[in-house]
Amino acid sequence: MNHKKILLRRVAFPRCRRLFANNINVEGTIPRYGKGVEAGQYAQVERVFSKNDVGAFGKLVGDQNPIHTNDFSQLPDDFQPLLQHSGLASRPVVHGMLAASLFSCIFGSLIPGSVYRKQQLAFSNPIFIDDNVLAKVIVRKVKHLRGGNGILLTCDTQVLLKENHKICILGDAVVWLPMTKEKDA
């Protein structure tokens, strides 16, 4: 996995914006249902995670780490200086996996029925509650499976702070796309 910043290449793909029923606004060049998807195409979504989002996710997965709530009263006293020095005591931190779920949001919104096969992630900087983030997927490789059994996409993935483009999460993913005769026609 390449841990350098992913730069979008200027390609002659039409850019489009799609607003889905759940008010998720996916932008980019990856076509709806994946029909005609090519290497170099991308999709992205913006999101601001609230205190309620982080609290609900923490309850759902059972992660009650105090860095997500800023309730450090349960920690030993010697942890306080470490948290202050790291900058993690300033605001609650968004769960890394919650932010990384934006990749699934992109594929699930654009290509219903797509299935995640693999994801590698590196978490390099924290995302705090109320930070505006941008999640991007960029198609690196398209593999048509034999017998018309769908397509495998290999994609570069990243979540960055919208304000200064600081990378917070970097990785790659393999996603299976169902290609039915109805959608291929």
PDB file of C-alpha atoms in Angstrom, residues 11 13 29-31 34 36-42 138-142 153:
ATOM      1  CA  VAL A  11      -8.904  12.931 -16.945  1.00  0.00           C
ATOM      2  CA  PHE A  13     -14.299  11.729 -17.608  1.00  0.00           C
ATOM      3  CA  THR A  29     -16.754  10.324 -12.388  1.00  0.00           C
ATOM      4  CA  ILE A  30     -17.530   6.737 -11.377  1.00  0.00           C
ATOM      5  CA  PRO A  31     -20.773   5.978 -13.247  1.00  0.00           C
ATOM      6  CA  GLY A  34     -20.575   0.920 -12.340  1.00  0.00           C
ATOM      7  CA  GLY A  36     -18.427   1.677 -17.997  1.00  0.00           C
ATOM      8  CA  VAL A  37     -16.186   2.158 -14.949  1.00  0.00           C
ATOM      9  CA  GLU A  38     -12.524   2.774 -15.856  1.00  0.00           C
ATOM     10  CA  ALA A  39      -9.208   3.214 -14.091  1.00  0.00           C
ATOM     11  CA  GLY A  40      -8.675   6.843 -13.106  1.00  0.00           C
ATOM     12  CA  GLN A  41     -12.328   7.545 -12.305  1.00  0.00           C
ATOM     13  CA  TYR A  42     -13.144   8.701  -8.785  1.00  0.00           C
ATOM     14  CA  ILE A 138      -9.988   6.427  -7.032  1.00  0.00           C
ATOM     15  CA  VAL A 139     -10.222   3.413  -9.320  1.00  0.00           C
ATOM     16  CA  ARG A 140      -6.751   1.979  -9.907  1.00  0.00           C
ATOM     17  CA  LYS A 141      -7.643  -1.289 -11.674  1.00  0.00           C
ATOM     18  CA  VAL A 142     -10.746  -2.834 -13.267  1.00  0.00           C
ATOM     19  CA  LEU A 153     -12.316  -2.817  -8.667  1.00  0.00           C
TER      20      LEU A 153
END
